[in-house]
Structure formats: structure tokens, C-alpha cells
Coordinates of C-alpha atoms and ligand atoms in Angstrom, one line a residue:
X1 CA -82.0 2.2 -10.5
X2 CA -78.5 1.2 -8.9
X3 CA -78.9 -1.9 -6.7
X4 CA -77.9 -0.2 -3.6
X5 CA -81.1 2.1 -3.8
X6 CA -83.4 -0.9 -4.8
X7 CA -82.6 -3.3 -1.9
X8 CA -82.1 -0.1 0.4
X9 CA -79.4 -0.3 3.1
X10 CA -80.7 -3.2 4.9
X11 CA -78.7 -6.1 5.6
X12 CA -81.9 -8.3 5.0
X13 CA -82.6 -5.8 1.9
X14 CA -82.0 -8.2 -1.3
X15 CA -85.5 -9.1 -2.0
X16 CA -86.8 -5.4 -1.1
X17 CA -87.4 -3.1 -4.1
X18 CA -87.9 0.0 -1.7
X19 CA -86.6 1.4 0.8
X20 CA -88.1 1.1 4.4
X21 CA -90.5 3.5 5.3
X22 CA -89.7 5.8 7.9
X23 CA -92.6 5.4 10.1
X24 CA -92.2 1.8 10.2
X25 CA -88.3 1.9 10.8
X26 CA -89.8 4.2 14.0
X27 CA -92.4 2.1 15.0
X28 CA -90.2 -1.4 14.4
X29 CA -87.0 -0.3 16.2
X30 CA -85.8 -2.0 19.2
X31 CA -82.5 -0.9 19.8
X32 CA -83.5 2.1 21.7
X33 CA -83.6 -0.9 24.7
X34 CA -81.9 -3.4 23.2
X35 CA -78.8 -1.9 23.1
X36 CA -78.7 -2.9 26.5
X37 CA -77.5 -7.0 25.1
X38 CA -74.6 -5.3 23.3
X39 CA -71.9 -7.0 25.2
X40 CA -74.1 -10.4 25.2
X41 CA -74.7 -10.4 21.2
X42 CA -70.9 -9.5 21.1
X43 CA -69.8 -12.2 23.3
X44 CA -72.0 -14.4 21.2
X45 CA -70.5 -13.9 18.1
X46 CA -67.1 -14.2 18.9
X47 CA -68.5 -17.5 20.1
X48 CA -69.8 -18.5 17.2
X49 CA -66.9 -17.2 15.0
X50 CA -64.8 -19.4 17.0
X51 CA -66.8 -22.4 16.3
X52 CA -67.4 -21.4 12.8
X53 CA -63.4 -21.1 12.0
X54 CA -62.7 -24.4 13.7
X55 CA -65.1 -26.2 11.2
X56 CA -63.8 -24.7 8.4
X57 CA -66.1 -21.9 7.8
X58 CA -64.2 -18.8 8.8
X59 CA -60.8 -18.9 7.6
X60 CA -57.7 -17.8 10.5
X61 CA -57.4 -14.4 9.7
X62 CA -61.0 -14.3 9.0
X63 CA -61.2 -15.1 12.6
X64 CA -59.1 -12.7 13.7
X65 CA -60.5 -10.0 12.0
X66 CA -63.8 -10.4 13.2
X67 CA -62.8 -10.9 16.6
X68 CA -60.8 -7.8 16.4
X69 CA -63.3 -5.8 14.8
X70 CA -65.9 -7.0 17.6
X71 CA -63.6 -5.9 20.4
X72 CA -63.3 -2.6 19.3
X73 CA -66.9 -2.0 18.4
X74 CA -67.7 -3.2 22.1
X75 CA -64.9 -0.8 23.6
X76 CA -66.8 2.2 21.5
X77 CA -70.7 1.1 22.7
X78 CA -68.8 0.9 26.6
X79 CA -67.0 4.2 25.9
X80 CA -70.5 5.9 24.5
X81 CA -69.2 6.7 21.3
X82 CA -70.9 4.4 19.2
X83 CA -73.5 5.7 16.8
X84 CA -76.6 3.6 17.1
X85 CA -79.1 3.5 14.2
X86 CA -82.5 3.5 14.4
X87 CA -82.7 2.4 10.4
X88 CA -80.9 -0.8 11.8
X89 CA -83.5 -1.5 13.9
X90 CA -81.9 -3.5 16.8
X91 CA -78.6 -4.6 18.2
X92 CA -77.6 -7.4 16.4
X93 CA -77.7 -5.5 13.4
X94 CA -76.1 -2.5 14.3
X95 CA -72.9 -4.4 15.5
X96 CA -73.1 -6.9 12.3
X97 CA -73.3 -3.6 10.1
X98 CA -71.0 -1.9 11.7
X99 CA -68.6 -4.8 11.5
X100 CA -69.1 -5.3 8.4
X101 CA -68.0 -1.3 7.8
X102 CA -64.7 -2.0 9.5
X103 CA -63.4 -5.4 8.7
X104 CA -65.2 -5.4 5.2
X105 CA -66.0 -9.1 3.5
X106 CA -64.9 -11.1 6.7
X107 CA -67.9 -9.4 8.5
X108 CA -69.9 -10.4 6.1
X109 CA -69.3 -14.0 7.1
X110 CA -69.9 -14.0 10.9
X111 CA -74.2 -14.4 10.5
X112 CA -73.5 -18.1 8.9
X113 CA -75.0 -20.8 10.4
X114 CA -77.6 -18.7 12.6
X115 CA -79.8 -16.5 12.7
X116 CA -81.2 -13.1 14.9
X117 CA -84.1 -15.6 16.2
X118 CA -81.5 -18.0 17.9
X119 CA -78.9 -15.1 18.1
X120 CA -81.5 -12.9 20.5
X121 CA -82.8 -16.1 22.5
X122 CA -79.0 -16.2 23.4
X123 CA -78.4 -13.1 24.0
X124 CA -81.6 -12.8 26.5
X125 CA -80.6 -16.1 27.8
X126 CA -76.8 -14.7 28.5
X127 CA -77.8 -11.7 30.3
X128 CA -81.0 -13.4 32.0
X129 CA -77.6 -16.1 33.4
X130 CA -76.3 -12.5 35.0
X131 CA -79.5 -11.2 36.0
X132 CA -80.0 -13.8 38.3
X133 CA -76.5 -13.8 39.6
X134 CA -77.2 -10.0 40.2
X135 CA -80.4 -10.5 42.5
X136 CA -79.0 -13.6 44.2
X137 CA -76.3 -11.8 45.5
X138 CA -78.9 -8.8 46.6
X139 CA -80.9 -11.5 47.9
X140 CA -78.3 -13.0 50.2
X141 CA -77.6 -9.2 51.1
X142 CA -81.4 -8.6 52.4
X143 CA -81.2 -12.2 54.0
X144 CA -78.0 -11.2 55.7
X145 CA -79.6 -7.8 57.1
X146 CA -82.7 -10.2 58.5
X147 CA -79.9 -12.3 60.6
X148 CA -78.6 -8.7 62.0
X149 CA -81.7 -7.9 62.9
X150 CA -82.9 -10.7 64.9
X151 CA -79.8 -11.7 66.4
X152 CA -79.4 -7.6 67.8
X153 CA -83.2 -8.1 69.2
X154 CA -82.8 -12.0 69.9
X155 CA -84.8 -12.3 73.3
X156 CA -87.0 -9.5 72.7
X157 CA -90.8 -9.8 72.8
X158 CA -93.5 -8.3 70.5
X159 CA -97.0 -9.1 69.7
X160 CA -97.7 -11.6 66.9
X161 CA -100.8 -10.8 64.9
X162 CA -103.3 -12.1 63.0
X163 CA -106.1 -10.4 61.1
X164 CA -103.8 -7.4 61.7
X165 CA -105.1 -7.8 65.7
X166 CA -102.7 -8.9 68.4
X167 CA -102.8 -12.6 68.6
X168 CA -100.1 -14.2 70.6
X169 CA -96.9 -13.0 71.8
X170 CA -93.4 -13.6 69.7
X171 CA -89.7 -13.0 69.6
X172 CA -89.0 -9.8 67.0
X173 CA -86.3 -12.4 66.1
X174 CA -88.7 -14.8 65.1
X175 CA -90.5 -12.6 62.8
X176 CA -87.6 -11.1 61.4
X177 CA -86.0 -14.9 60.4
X178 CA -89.9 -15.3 59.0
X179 CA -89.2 -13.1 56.2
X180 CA -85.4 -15.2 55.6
X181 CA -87.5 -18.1 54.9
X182 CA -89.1 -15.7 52.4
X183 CA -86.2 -14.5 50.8
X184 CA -84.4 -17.7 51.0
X185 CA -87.1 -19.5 48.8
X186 CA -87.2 -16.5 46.2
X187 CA -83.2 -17.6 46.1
X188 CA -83.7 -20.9 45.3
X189 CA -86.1 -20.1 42.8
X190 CA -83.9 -18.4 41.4
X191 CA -80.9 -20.4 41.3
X192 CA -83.4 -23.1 40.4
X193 CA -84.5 -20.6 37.2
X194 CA -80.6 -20.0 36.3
X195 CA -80.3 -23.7 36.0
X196 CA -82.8 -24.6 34.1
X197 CA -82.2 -21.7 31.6
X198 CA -78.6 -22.1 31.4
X199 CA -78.7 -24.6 28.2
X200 CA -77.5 -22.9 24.7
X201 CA -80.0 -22.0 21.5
X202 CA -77.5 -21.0 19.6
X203 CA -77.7 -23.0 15.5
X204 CA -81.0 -23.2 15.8
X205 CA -80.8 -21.1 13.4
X206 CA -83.9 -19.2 11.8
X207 CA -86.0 -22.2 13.3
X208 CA -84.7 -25.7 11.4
X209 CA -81.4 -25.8 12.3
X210 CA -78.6 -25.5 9.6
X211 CA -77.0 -27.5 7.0
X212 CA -73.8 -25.5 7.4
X213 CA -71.1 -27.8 10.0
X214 CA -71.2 -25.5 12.7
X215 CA -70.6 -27.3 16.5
X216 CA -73.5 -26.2 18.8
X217 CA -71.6 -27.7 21.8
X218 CA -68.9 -26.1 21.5
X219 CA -70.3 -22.4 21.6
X220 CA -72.2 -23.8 24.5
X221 CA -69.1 -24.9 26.2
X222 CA -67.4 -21.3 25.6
X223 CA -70.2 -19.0 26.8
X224 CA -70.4 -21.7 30.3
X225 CA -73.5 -23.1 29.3
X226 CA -74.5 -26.7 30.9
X227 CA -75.1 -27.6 27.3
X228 CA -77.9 -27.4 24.0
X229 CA -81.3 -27.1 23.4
X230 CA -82.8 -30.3 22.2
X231 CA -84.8 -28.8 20.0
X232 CA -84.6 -26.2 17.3
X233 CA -87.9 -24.7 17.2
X234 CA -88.4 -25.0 20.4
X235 CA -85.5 -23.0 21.2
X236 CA -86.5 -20.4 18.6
X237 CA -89.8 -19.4 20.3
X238 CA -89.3 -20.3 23.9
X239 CA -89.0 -17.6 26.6
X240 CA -90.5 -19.7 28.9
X241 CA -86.9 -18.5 31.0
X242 CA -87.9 -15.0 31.1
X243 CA -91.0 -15.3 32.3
X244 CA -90.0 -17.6 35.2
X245 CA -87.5 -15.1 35.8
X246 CA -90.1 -12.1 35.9
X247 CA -92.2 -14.2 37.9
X248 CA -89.2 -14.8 40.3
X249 CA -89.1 -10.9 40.8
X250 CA -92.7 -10.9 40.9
X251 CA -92.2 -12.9 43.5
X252 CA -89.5 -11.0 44.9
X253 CA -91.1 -7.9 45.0
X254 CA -94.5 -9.0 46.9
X255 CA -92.1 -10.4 49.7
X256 CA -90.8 -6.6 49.6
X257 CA -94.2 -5.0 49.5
X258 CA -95.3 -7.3 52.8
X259 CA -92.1 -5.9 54.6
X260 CA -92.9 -2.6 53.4
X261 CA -96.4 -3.0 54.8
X262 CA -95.6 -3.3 57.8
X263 CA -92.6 -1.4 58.1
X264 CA -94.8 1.9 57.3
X265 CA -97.7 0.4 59.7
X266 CA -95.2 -0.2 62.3
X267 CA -93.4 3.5 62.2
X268 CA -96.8 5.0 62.3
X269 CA -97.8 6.9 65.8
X270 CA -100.4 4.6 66.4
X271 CA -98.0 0.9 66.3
X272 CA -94.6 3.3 66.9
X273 CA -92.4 0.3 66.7
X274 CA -89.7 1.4 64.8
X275 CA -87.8 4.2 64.3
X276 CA -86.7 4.5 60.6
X277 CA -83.4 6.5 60.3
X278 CA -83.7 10.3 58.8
X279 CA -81.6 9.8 56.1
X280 CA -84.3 6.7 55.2
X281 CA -87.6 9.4 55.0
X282 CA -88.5 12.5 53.8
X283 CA -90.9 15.5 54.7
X284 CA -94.0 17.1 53.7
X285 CA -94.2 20.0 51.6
X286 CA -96.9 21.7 53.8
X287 CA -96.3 20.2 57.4
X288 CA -93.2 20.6 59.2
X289 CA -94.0 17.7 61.5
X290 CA -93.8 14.7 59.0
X291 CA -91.6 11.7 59.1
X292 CA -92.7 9.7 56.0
X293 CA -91.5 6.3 55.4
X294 CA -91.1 7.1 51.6
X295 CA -88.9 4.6 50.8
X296 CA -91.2 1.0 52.0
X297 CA -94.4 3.0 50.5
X298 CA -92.5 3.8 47.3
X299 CA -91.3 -0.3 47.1
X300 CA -95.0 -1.2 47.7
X301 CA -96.4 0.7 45.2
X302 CA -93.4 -0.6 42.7
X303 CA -95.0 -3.8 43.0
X304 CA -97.5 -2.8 40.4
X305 CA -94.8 -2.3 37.8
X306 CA -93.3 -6.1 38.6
X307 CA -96.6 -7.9 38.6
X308 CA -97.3 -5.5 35.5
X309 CA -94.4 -7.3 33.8
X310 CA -94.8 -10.6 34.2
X311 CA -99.0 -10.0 33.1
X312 CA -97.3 -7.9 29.9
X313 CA -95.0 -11.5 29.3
X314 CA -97.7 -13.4 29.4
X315 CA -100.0 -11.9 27.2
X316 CA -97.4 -11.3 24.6
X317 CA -96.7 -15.3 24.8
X318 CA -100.4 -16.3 24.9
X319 CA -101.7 -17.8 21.6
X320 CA -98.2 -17.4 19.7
X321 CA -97.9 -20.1 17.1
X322 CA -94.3 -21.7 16.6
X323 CA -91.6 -20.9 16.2
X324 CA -90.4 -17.1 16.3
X325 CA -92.5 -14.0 15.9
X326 CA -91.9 -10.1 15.8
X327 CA -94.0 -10.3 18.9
X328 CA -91.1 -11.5 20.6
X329 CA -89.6 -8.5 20.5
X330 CA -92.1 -7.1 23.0
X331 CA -90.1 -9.6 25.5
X332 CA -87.5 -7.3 26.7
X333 CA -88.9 -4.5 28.0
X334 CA -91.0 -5.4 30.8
X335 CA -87.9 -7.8 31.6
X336 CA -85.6 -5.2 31.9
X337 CA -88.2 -2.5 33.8
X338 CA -88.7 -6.2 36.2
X339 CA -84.4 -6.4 36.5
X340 CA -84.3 -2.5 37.6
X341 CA -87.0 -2.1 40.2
X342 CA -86.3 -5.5 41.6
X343 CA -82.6 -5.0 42.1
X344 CA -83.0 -1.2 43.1
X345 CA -85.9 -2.5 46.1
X346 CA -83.6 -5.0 47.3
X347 CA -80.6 -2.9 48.0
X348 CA -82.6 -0.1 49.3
X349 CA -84.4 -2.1 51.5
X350 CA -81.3 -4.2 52.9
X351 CA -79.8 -0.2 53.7
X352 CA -82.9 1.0 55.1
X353 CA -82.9 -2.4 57.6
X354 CA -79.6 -1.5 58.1
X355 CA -80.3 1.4 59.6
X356 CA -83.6 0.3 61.6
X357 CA -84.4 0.6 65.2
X358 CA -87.4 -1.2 67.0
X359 CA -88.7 0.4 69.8
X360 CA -88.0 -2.9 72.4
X361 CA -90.5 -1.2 75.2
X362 CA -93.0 -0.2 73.1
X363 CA -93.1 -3.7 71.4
X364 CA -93.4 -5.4 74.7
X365 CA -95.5 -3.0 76.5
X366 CA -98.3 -3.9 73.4
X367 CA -98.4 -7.8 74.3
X368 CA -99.2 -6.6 77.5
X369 CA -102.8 -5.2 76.2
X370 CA -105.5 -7.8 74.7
X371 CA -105.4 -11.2 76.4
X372 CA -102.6 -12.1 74.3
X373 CA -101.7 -15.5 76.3
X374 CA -105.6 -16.6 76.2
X375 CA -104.8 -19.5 73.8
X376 CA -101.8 -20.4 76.4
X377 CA -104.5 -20.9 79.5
X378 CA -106.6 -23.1 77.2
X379 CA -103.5 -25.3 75.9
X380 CA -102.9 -25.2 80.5
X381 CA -106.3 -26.6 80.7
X382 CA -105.9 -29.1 77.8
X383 CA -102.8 -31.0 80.0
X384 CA -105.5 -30.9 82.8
X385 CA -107.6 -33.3 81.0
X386 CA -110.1 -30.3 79.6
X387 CA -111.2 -31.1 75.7
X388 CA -109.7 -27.8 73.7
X389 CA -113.3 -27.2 72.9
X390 CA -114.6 -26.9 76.3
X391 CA -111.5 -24.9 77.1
X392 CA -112.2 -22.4 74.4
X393 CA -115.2 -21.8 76.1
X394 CA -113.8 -21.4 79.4
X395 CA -111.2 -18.9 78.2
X396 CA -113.5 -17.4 76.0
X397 CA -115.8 -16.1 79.3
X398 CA -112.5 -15.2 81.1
X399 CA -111.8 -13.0 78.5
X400 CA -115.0 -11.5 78.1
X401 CA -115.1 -11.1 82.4
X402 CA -111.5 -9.1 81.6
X403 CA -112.9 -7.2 79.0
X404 CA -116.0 -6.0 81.1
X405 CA -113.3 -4.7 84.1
X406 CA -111.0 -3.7 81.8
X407 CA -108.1 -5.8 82.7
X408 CA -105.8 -9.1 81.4
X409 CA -106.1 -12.4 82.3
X410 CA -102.7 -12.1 84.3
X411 CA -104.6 -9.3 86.3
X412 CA -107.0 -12.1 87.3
X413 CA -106.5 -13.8 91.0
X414 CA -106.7 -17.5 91.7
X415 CA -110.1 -17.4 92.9
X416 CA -111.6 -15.1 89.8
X417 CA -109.6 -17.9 87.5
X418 CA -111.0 -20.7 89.5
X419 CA -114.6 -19.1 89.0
X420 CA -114.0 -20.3 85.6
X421 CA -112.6 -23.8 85.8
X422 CA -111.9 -25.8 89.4
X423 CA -109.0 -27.3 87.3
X424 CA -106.9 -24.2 87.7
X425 CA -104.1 -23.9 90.2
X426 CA -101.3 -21.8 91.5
X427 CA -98.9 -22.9 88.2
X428 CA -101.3 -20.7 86.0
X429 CA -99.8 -17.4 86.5
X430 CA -96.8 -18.9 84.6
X431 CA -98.7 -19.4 81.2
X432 CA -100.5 -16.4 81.8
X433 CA -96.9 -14.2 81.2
X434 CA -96.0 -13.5 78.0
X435 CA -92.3 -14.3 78.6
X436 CA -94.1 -18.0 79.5
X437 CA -96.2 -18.1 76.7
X438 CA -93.3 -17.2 74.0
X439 CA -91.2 -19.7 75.5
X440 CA -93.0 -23.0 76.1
X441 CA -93.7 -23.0 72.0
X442 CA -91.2 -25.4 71.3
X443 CA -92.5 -27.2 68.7
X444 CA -90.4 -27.3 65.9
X445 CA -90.8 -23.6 63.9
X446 CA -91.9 -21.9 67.0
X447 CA -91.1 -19.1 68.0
X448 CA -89.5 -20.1 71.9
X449 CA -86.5 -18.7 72.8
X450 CA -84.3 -21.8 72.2
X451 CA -86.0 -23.1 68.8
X452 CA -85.7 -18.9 67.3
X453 CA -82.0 -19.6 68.5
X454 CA -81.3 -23.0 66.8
X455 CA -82.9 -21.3 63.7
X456 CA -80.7 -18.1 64.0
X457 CA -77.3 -20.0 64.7
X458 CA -78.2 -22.0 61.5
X459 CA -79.2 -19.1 59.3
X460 CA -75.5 -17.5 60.6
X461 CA -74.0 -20.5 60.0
X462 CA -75.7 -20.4 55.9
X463 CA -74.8 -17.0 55.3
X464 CA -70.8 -17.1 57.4
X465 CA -72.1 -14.5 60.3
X466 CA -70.2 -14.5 63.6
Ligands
LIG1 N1 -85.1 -7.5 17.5 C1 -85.6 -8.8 17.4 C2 -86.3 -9.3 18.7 O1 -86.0 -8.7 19.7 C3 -84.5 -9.8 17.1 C4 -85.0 -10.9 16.3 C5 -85.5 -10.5 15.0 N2 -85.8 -11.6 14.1 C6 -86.5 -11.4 13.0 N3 -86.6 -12.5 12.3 N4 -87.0 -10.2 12.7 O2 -87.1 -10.2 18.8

């Protein structure tokens, strides 16, 4: 038997009497997704190349032949012409092997000093950097459409709910700067997440570290990380950084799914607050009359594949002993499926808002149904010296008197109002509007005309508006 058919083709092959079986090549394989690292794990090793020829282990035009060779194998894989193997079973050792093809011995040399355990955490911490550049950007994109929105309905009046039942009156500004707040902490969490993954694993090695003198800082310093890992088994079977990421999307996409909830609630016939453009819905099939808000119910239902991801994460990590283990490998995917939906939801949805209309009228003409200001005429009869208790009582019978005829508690006269409490006076109609109501809450975070401003002028302010 020649050597080459006892050790097989396999760049690991030496110890290996047989050849891989095929069903296991098929059932092992990760470059099918992995591909998608290529221009991380090529970045990486010319890295590491670097650093390897300035300590003496790569010779100049050693250097130069790999860095060459891993240029043009990158140009192929971005111009589609590169021919993936399967047989190599993931990217690092499709582009090693195929380096290795065109440069010849030099190639050969690049894999000192590391090894794929500390060569993948890289190359998932490298694009994991981008990732999060990626949704922060969409992030301050949805934020941005938020600002649009409450600044074109600034003033304008709609019911606030509870329970999903009409509660007390608020500025459609308000609520739309409620869901900036959202957005804005699923930025910092991510920027938070970007920082504290940005630190280098690379010469870890296989899990020990290496005897070889490689320079750990100085990759670091040439791929922009903030430095090394302290620790080199640690670094070989953390991913604690991807699932904070996923969980950041996770996040991300529940904020999303709330929006969407009420987006299709609220372009329904019975709320009809909104009016989502055509080009944002389809039709039915079957009835010529639908509208469907597609694109919100379609974001809400992707939530399942998010959450999905970050549960898939954390049962692959549960219970793994240190340091790295081919279960590892089952990282990626969900990652990546996490990455897609969460990007595409965000810049859909910051188009859709974009292109969304509230129905002003119909918003306000809705506070003017269910004794919305009812909690503002018990706060009245608290600065009169009534104990809130007693003056939930009192505005709970008022209430039930309007619901009995039918009418509001603005509809009431002085004299009905007075049946209820002596301590009401003429000023009562006042707190009784829901223009009154909305703007005597002042209190810091309320939702009164100035304090909605403040907020607005200083979310505008954040994000370079006007
Ligand atoms: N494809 C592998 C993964 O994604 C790369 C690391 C493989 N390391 C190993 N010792 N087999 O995890």
C-alpha cells in the first residue's frame, strides 16, 4: 500500500490506515455553512503568517507566498469559482488544502502554532465583531424611523392601554419613543456584547497553548482586537460570545414581535388605527377584499426561529466538558439562521414604519369612549384632601352611574359629579378632558406634552435628526 492511500487525503490523515468513510465525510461536514467564515479564516491566517514570519517561523518569501496564495484563493470563493470539498469537511481545511495545492511546501507551514479549535473560535469571534456592527447600524435605522414617527404625530392623542383595554389617554409620540427605549437597550447590549467579545483566541492552540514563539498580541493587534484571552482552554471551548449575541437577537426580535402585535391589532377594522401602505401587504387567494399585514405577522411568527436559536445554543453548550468538542460545530448554524432573520426583520420593519400612517381621528375619537380620564378625577380628588382609596371608590360609582346611562364622565354635569363627592367643583371639567389628562402627567417619563417633547428633542439630538 502507497502511503498516500493508507493515510487517505486528509490533512489530519498520518495516523489513519483507511480512508474516511463516505457516510461519515456526509454526516461530519460543515462547510456546506461554514463556508460562510471564508474571508474571516483567510484574514486570520494572514494574521498569523505575519506573526509567524516576524518570529522566525515563516521565512520572507515564505510569507509572501502564503499571503499571495490566500489572496487569490479568497478572490476565487468571492468570485464563486472555488471548488468546495465536502471530503475536507470544513473551511479551514479547504483553504489550507487548497493552499497547500498552489504555493506547495510554504502552505504547509501556515497551521504552526495553532490549531482549527482556536482558528474557528476566531473566525466566529471575527465575523460575530461584524455581526453586531451589522444590526447596530439596523438598529439605529429602526430607532431613527421611531423619532419620524413621533415627531410627525407629536401632539396627537390616542388611548393607552392596559390588559389590551383602554386605560388612560397618551401622546402616539409617547408610545412610539416607548419602543426607542426598547431598541436603544437591545443597542447597548449589543455594543456591550461586541466589547466584551472583542479579545483574540488565537495560539491557544489545540487547547495548551504552544511551545512554538508565536506573538498572540500581535495577531490581536492586526485583526483590531482590544487584546488576548487569558486563558487557553478557556478560549478553546468558550462561546459564551455567541450565545450572548443570539440572545441579543432574541432579544431583538421579541421587541419586533411586540411592534408587530400591535401593528396587525391596530390595522384591523375593529382598532383601524393605521393604514399600512399597499406595497407593505398582500391579498387573499379567495377574497378580493383583504388587506393583510403579512409582513408584522410574518416577523412575529419569526420569533420562533430566534428564540429557537438561542434554546439550540444552549443545549449544545450544556454539560460540555473542557476544552473543545465536535459539538461545537453545532454552534454556527442557529447563529447564522439568528444573523439572517434578525437583520432581515429590522430593515423590513424600519421600511414598513417608513411608510405608516395613523389614523389621528380615529385614535382620538377612541379615548373619547370608556372613562378613560377616571384615574385623573380621583388624582383631582386626592389634591382636595380625599385618601386615593376613598377616591377610588368615589370614581368607581361614577363610572358605574356612566356606564348604566351610557355616557363619560365628561358627559356628567356639576350637580351629577357633586352627587358623588361635595369636594368637586367647577375646575373638574378640566381633568375630565383627555387633552387635560395627557398633559398634567409631568412627572418625569410621562407622557405630557412638554416631558414627550424634552424626550423627543433628545432622542433627535442622539441620533443627528433636524
Ligand atoms: N469545523 C469545526 C467546528 O466548526 C472546526 C474545528 C474542528 N476541530 C477539530 N478538532 N475537529 O467546530
Amino acid at each position: 500500500m502507497t502511503k498516500e492511500k493508507m493515510g487517505s487525503q486528509k490533512l489530519w490523515g498520518g495516523r489513519f490506515g483507511e480512508g474516511t468513510a463516505a457516510s461519515v465525510e456526509a454526516f461530519t461536514a460543515s462547510i456546506h455553512y461554514d463556508c460562510r467564515l471564508y474571508q474571516y479564516d483567510i484574514a486570520g491566517s494572514k494574521a498569523h503568517a505575519a506573526m509567524l514570519a516576524a518570529n522566525g517561523v515563516l521565512s520572507r518569501e515564505e510569507l509572501q507566498a502564503i499571503t499571495e496564495g490566500l489572496t487569490a484563493i479568497e478572490a476565487e470563493i468571492s468570485a464563486g469559482t472555488f471548488q468546495f470539498r465536502r471530503e475536507l469537511e470544513d473551511i479551514h481545511m479547504n483553504i489550507e488544502k487548497a493552499l497547500v495545492e498552489r504555493i506547495g511546501p510554504a502552505g504547509a507551514k501556515l497551521h504552526s502554532g495553532r490549531s482549527r479549535n482556536d482558528q474557528i473560535a476566531l473566525d466566529f469571534k471575527l465575523y460575530l465583531r461584524d455581526q453586531c456592527d451589522e444590526v447596530g447600524s439596523r438598529l439605529r435605522e429602526i430607532r431613527r424611523a421611531f423619532v419620524l414617527l413621533a415627531r410627525k404625530y407629536q401632539g396627537r392623542i390616542m388611548p393607552g392601554y392596559t390588559h389590551l383595554q383602554r386605560a388612560q389617554p397618551v401622546l402616539i409620540a409617547h408610545h412610539m419613543l416607548a419602543y426607542y427605549e426598547m431598541f436603544g437597550r437591545d443597542l447597548d447590549r449589543i455594543i456591550d456584547c461586541r466589547k466584551r467579545l472583542n479579545l483574540s483566541p488565537l495560539g491557544s492552540a489545540a487547547l495548551a497553548g504552544t511551545g512554538l514563539p508565536i506573538d498572540r498580541e500581535q495577531v490581536a493587534e492586526t485583526l483590531g482586537f482590544a487584546g488576548v484571552t487569558a486563558n487557553s482552554m478557556d478560549s478553546c471551548g468558550d462561546r459564551d460570545f455567541a450565545i450572548e449575541f443570539t440572545s441579543c437577537c432574541m432579544m431583538i426580535q421579541l421587541h419586533l414581535s411586540r411592534l408587530s402585535e400591535e401593528l396587525v391589532l391596530w390595522s384591523s377594522q375593529e382598532f383601524d388605527f393605521v393604514s399600512i401602505s399597499d406595497q407593505f401587504c398582500t391579498g387573499s387567494s379567495i377574497m378580493p377584499q383583504k388587506k393583510n399585514p403579512d409582513i408584522p405577522e410574518l416577523i412575529r411568527g419569526k420569533s420562533g426561529r430566534v428564540v429557537g436559536s438561542l434554546i439550540t445554543l444552549i443545549t449544545v453548550m450544556k454539560g460540555l466538558p473542557l476544552t473543545y468538542n465536535r459539538d461545537l460545530q453545532e454552534d454556527k448554524e442557529p447563529v447564522f439562521d439568528a444573523v439572517d432573520t434578525v437583520t432581515a426583520c429590522l430593515a423590513i420593519m424600519a421600511e414598513l414604519l417608513g411608510n405608516l400612517s395613523f389614523k389621528t381621528d380615529r385614535m382620538f375619537a377612541a379615548t373619547q369612549k370608556g372613562c378613560m380620564t377616571a384615574t385623573d378625577l380621583a388624582d383631582y380628588l386626592v389634591l382636595k384632601n380625599v385618601p386615593f382609596r376613598d377616591a377610588h371608590g368615589i370614581v368607581g360609582r361614577a363610572v358605574a352611574y356612566c356606564l348604566e346611562r351610557g355616557c363619560e364622565l365628561a358627559e356628567l354635569n356639576l350637580s351629577e359629579l357633586q352627587g358623588f363627592s361635595e369636594v368637586i367643583g367647577k375646575d373638574v371639567f378640566e381633568v375630565l378632558s383627555v387633552e387635560g389628562s395627557v398633559n398634567s402627567r409631568i412627572s418625569k417619563g410621562g407622557t405630557g406634552e412638554e416631558r414627550v417633547e424634552e424626550a423627543l428633542l433628545a432622542a433627535e439630538k442622539q441620533l443627528g435628526i433636524g
